[in-house]
XYZ file of N, CA and C in Angstrom:
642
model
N -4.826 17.750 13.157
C -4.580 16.312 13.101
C -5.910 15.588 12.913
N -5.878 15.031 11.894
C -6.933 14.050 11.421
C -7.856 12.818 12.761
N -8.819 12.714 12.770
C -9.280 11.926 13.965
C -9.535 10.486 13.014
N -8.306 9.626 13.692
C -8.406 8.160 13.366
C -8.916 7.477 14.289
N -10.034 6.676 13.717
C -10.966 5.679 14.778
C -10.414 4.157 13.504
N -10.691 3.344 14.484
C -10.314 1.747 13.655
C -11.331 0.755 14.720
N -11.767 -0.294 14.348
C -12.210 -1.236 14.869
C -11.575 -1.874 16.101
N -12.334 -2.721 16.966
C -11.998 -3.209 17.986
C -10.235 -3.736 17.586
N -10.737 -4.791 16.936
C -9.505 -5.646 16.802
C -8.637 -4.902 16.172
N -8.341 -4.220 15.067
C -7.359 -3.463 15.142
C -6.672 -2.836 16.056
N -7.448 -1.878 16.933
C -7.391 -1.120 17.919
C -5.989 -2.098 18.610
N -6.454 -3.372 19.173
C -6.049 -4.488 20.229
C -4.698 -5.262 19.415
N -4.811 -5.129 18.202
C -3.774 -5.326 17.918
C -2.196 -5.078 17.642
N -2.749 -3.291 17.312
C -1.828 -2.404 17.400
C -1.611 -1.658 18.171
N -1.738 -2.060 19.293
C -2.425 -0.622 20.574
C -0.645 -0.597 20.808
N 0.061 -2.096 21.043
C 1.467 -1.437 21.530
C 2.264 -1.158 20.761
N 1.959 -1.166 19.560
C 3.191 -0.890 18.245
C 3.260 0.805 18.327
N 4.311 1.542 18.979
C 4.708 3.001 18.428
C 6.295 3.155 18.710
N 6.664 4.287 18.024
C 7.447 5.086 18.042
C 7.710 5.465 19.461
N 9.371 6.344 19.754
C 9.303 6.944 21.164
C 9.521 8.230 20.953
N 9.449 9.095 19.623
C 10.211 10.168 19.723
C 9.263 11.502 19.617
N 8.877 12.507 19.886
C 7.765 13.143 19.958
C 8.193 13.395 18.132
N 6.820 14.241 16.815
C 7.141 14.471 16.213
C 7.001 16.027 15.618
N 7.561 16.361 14.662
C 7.003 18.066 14.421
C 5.948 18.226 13.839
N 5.251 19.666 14.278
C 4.094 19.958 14.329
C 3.659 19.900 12.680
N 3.221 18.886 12.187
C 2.299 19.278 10.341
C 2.097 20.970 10.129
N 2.251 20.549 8.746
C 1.939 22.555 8.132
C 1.190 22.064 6.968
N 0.796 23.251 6.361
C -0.300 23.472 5.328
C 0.498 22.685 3.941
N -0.459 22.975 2.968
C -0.411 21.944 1.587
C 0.384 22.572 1.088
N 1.457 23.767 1.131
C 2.345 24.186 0.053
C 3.442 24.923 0.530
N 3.699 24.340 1.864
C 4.967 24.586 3.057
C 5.976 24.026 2.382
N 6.861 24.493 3.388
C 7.751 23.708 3.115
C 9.125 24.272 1.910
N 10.622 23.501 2.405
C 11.399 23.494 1.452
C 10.928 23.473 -0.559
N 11.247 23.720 -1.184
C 10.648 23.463 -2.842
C 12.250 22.779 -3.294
N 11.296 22.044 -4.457
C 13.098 21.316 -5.089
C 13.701 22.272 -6.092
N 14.987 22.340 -6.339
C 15.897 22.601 -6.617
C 15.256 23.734 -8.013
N 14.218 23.008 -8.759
C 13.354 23.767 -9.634
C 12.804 25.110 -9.499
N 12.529 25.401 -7.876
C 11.646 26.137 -7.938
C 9.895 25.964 -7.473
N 9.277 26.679 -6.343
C 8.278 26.436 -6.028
C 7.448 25.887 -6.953
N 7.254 27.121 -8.019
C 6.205 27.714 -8.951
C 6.418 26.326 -10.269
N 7.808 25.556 -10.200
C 7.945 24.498 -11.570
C 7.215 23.703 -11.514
N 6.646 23.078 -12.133
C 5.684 21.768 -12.475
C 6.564 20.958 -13.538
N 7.247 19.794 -12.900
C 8.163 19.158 -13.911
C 7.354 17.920 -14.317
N 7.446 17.515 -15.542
C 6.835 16.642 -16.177
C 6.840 15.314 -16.502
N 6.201 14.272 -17.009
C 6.475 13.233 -16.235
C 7.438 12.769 -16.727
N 7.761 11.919 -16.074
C 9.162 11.084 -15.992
C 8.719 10.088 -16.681
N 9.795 9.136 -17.759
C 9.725 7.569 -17.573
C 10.127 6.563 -16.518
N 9.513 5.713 -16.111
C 9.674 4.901 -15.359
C 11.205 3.946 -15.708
N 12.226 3.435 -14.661
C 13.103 2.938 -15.011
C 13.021 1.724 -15.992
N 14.323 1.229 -16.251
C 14.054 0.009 -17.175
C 13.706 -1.245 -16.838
N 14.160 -1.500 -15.114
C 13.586 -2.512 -14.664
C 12.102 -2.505 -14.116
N 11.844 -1.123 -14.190
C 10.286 -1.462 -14.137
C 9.282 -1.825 -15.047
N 9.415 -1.447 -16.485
C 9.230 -1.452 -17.606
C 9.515 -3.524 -17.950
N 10.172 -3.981 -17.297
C 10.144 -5.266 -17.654
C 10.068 -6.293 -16.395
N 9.464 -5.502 -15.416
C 8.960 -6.492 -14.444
C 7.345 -7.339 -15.049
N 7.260 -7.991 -14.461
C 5.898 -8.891 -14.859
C 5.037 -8.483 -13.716
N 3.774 -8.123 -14.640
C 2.938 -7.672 -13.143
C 2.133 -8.777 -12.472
N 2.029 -8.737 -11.241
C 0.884 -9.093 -10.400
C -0.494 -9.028 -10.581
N -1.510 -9.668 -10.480
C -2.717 -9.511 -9.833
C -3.232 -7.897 -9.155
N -2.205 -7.762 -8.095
C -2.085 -6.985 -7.334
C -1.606 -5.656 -7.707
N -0.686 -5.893 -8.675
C -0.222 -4.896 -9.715
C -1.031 -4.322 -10.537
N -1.849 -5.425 -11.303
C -3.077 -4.806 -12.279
C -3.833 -3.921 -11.318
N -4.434 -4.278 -10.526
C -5.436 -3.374 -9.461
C -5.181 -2.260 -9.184
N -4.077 -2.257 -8.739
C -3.279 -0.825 -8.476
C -2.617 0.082 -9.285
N -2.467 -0.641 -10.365
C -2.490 0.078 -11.555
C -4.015 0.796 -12.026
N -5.185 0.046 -12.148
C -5.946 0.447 -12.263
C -6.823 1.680 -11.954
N -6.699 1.481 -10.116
C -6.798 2.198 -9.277
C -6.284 3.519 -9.303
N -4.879 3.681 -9.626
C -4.050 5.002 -9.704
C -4.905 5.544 -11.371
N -4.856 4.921 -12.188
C -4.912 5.593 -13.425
C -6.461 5.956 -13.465
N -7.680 5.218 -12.830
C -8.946 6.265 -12.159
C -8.842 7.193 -11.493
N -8.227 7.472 -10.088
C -7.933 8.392 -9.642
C -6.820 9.660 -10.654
N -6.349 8.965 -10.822
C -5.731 10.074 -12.320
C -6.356 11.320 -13.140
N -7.193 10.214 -13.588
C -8.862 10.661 -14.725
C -9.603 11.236 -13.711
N -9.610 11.421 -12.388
C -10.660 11.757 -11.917
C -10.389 12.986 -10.762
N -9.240 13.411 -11.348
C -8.075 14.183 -10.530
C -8.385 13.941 -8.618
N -8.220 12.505 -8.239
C -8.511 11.982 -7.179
C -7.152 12.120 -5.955
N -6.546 12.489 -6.023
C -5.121 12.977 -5.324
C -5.274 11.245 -4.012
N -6.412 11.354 -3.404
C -6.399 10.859 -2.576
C -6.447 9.014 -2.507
N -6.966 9.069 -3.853
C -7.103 7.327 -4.539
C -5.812 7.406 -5.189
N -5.361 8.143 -5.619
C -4.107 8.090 -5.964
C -2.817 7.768 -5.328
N -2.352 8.680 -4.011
C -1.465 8.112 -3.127
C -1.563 6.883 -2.587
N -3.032 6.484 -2.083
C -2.797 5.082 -1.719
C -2.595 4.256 -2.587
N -3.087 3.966 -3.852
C -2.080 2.992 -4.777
C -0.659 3.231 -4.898
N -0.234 4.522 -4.873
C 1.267 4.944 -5.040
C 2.103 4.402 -3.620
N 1.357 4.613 -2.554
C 1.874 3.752 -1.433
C 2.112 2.464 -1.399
N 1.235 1.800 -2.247
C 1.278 0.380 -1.987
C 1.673 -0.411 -2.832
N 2.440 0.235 -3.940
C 2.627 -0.420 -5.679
C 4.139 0.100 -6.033
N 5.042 -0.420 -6.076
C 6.734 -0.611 -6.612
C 6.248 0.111 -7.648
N 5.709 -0.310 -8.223
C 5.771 0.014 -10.196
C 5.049 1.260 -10.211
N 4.301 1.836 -9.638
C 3.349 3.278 -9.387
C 4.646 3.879 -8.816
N 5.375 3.719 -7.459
C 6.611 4.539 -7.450
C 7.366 4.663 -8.331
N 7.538 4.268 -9.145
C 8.661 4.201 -10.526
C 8.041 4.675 -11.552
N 6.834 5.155 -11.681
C 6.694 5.587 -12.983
C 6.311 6.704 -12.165
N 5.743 7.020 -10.863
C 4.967 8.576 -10.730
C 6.164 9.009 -9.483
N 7.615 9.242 -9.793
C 8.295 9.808 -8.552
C 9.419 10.115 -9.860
N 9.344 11.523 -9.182
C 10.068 12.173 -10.350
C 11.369 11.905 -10.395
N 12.359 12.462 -11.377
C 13.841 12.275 -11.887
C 14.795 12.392 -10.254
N 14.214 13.500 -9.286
C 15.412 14.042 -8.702
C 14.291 14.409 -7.550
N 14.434 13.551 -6.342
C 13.732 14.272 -4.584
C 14.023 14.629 -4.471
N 14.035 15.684 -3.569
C 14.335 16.355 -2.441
C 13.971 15.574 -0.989
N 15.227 15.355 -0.504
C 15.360 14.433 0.760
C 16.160 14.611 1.398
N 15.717 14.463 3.186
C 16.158 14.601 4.564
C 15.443 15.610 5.403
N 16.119 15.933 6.110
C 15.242 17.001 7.089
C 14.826 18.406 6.895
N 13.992 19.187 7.199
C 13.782 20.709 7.187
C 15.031 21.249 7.432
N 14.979 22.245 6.233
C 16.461 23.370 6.129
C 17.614 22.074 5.768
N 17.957 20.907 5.557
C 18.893 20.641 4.807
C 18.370 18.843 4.116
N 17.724 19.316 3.143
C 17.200 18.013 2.367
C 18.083 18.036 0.795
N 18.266 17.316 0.331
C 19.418 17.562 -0.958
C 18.787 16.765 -1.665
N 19.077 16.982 -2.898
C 18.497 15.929 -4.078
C 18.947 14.409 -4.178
N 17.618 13.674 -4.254
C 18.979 11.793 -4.296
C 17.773 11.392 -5.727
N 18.636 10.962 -6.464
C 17.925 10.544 -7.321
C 17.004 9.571 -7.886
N 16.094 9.546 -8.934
C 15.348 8.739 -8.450
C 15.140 6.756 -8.371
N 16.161 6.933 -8.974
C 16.798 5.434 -9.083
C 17.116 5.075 -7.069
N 18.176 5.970 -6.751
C 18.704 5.853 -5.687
C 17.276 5.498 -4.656
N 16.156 6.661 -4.507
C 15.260 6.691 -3.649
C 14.384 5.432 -3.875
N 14.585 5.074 -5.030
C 13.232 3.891 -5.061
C 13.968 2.611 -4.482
N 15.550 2.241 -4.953
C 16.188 1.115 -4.770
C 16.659 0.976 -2.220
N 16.232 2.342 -2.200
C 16.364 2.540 -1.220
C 15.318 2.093 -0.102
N 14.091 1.849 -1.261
C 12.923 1.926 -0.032
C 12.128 2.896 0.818
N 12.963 4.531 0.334
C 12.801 5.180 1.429
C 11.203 5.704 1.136
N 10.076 5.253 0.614
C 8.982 6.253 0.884
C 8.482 6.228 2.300
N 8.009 6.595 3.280
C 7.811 5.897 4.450
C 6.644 5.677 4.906
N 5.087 5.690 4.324
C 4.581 4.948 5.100
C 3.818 3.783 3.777
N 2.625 3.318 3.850
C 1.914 2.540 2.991
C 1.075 1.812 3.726
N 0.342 1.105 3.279
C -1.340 0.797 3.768
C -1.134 -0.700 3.804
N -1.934 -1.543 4.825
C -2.378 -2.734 4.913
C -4.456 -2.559 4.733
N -4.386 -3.013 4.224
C -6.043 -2.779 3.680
C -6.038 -1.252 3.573
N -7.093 -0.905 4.758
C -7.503 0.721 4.865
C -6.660 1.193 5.497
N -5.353 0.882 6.138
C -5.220 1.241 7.578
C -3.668 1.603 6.883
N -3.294 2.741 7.059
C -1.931 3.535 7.149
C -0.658 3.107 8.123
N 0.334 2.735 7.517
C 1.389 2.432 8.993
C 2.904 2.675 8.265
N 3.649 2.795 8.735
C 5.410 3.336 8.307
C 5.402 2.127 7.593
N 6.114 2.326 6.095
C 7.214 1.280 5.406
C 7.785 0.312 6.407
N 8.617 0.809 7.238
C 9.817 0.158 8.546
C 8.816 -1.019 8.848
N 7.900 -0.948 9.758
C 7.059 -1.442 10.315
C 6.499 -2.313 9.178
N 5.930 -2.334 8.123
C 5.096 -3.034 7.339
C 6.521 -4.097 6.641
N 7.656 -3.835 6.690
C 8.600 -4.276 6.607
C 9.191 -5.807 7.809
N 9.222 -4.765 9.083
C 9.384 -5.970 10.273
C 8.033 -6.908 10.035
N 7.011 -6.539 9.959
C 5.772 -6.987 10.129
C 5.542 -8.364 9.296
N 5.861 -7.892 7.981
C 6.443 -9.328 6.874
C 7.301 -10.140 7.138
N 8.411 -9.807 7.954
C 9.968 -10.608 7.917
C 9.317 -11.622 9.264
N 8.295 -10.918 9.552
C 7.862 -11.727 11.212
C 6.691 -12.668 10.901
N 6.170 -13.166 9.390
C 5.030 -13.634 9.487
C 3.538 -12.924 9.433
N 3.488 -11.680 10.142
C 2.283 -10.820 10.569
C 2.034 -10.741 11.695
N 3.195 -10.438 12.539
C 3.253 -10.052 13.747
C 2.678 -8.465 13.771
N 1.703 -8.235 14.215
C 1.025 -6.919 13.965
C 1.552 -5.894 15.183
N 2.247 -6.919 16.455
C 2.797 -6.093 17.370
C 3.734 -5.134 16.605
N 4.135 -5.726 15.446
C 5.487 -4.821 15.272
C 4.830 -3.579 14.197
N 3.485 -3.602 13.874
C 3.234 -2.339 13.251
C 3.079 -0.918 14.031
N 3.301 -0.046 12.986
C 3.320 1.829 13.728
C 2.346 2.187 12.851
N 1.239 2.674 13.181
C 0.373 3.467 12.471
C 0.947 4.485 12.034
N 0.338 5.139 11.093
C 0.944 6.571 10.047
C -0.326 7.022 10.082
N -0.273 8.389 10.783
C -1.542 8.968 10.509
C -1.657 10.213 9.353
N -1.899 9.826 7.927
C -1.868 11.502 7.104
C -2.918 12.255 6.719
N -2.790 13.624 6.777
C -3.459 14.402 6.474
C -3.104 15.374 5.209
N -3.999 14.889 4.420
C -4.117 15.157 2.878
C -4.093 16.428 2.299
N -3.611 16.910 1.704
C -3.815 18.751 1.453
C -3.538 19.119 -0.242
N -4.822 19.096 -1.029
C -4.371 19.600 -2.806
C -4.561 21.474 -2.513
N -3.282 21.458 -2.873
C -3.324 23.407 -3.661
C -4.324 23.643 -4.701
N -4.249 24.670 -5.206
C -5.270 25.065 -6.427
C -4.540 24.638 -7.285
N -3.400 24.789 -7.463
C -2.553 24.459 -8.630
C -2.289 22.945 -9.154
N -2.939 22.347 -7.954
C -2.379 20.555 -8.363
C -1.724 20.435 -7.318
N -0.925 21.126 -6.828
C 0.245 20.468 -5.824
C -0.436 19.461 -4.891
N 0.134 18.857 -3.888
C -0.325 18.134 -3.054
C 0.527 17.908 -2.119
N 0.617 17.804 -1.049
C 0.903 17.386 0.164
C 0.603 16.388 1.121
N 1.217 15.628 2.051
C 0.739 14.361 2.630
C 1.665 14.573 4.014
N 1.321 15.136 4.872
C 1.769 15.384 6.045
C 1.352 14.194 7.115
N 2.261 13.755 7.659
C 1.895 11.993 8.255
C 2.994 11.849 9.641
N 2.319 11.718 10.411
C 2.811 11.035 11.694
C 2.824 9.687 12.376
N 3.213 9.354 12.900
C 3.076 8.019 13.271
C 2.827 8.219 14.731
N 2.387 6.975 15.403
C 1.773 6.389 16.919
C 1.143 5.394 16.875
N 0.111 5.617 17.768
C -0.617 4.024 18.438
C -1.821 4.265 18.511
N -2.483 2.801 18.905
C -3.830 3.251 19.205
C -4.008 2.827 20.646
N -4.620 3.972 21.311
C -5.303 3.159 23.094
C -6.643 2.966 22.522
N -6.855 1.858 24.004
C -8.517 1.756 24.067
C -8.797 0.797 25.115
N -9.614 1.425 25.646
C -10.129 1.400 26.541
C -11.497 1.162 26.910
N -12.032 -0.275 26.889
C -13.502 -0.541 26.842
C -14.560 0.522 27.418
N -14.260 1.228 28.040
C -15.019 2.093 29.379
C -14.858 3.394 29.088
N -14.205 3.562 27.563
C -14.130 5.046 27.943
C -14.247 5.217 25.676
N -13.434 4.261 25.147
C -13.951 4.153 23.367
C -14.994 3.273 23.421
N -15.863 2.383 23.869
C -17.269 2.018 23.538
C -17.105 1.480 21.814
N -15.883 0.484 22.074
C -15.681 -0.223 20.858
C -14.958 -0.016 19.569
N -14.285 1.164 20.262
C -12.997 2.142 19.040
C -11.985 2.903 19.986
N -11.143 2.779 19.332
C -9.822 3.204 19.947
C -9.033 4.690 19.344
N -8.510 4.625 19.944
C -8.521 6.755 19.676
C -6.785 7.003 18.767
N -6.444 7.212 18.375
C -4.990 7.298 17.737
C -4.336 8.113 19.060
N -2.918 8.085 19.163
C -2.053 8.897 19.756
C -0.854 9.057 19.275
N -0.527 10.263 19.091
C 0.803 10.516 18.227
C 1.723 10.306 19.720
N 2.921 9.554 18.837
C 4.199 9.103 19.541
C 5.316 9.144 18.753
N 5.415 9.259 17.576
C 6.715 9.438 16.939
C 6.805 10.369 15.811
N 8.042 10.148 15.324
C 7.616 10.995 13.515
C 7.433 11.244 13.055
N 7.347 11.965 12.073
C 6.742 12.213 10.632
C 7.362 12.780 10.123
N 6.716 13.505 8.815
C 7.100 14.300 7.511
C 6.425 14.469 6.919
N 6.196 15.536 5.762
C 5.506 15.461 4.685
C 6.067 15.013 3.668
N 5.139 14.981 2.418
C 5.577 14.405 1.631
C 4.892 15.221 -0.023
N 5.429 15.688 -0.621
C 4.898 16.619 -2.057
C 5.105 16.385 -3.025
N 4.228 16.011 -3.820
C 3.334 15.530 -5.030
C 3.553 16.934 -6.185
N 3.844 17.364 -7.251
C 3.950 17.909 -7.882
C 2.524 17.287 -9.242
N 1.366 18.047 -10.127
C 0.577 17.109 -10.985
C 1.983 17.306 -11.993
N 1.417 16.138 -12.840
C 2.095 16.358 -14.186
C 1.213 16.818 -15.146
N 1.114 16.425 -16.452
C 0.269 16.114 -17.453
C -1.086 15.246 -17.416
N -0.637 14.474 -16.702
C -1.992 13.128 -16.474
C -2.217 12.718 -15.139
N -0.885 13.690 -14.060
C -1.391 12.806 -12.900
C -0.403 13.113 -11.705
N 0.320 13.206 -10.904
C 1.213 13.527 -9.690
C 2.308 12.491 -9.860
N 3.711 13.288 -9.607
C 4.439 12.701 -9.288
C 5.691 12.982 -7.942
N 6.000 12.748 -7.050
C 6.831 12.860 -5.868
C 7.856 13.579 -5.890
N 7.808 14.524 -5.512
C 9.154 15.485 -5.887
C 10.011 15.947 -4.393
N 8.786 15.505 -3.528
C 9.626 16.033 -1.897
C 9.910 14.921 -0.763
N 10.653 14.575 0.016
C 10.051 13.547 1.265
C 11.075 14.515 2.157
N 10.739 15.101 3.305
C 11.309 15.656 4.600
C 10.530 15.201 5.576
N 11.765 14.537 7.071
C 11.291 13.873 7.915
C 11.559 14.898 8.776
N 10.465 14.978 9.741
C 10.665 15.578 10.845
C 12.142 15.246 11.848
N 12.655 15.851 12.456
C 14.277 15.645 13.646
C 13.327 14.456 14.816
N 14.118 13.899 14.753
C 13.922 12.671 15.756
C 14.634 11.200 15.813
């Protein structure tokens, strides 16, 4: 498990936002269930739907567009997911035809129309800082009530082959003036899953999401 440190005020802001459910233990970069393809398939890229193709982009959109298609060129796995976390239109063009989704030993294919209109990727970033979809969700509907965020803590894993993995838990942060000296320590308290990245031709696209039982 990755050691997350964050600033005071973060720390104080999110210290009570977690989960209650313990979560399962993370595994290596090429665990795991495989989709319906086959471990060893590398399926290729997809087109993006039609309503993505005629949305109007953002500001915010250009950037993250940007962002993903450097990390692309620069086979950056890791600049890559976080734009893919944080960008509608990056899920729709880099999440393949057909997931694999639900829990270890029974995840089934939902397609990829279904998974995107669903919402279900589950975590994504506020600046630097990792926290569940759910949460970054309440968090908006509330103004920026930060009580209501859950940190996501992931730990990153590329195969030789391209594959990739994103194994992520969620919790809180304590802290404790007298004992973090101005940083607060992560603590797992709920959930997770991984999550697997298949490369394509130019770049990764989402082929797995399994949540841990909880």
């Amino acid at each position: 498990m990755p050691d997350f440190r964050y600033p005071i005020l973060i720390a104080l802001l999110l210290a009570g936002a977690a989960c209650q459910q313990p979560a399962a233990e993370a595994s290596d970069a090429t665990g795991g269930a495989a989709p319906e393809a086959g471990a060893d398939a590398i399926p290729a890229s997809t087109p993006a739907p039609a309503q993505d193709a005629q949305r109007p982009l953002t500001e915010s959109d250009k950037l993250l567009l940007e962002m993903a298609e450097a990390a692309c060129r620069q086979n950056d796995f890791t600049g890559f997911v976080a734009a893919y976390a944080r960008s509608p239109i990056l899920r729709a063009r880099h999440t393949a035809a057909s997931v694999q989704h639900g829990q270890p030993g029974a995840s089934k294919p939902v397609t990829r129309d279904r998974y995107l209109a669903g919402n279900l990727f589950p975590i994504t970033m506020i600046d630097t800082y990792w926290v569940t979809s759910d949460s970054r969700r309440a968090f908006d509907a509330a103004d920026g009530d930060a009580q209501l965020l859950v940190i996501a803590a992931p730990d990153i894993n590329v195969a030789s082959d391209g594959r990739a993995r994103v194994d992520w838990v969620s919790g809180r942060m304590d802290y404790d003036p007298q004992i973090n000296e101005g940083e607060g320590s992560f603590v797992q308290t709920g959930p997770g899953g991984y999550l697997l990245f298949y490369p394509t031709k130019d770049c990764w696209e989402l082929v797995e999401d399994v949540r841990s039982p909880g």
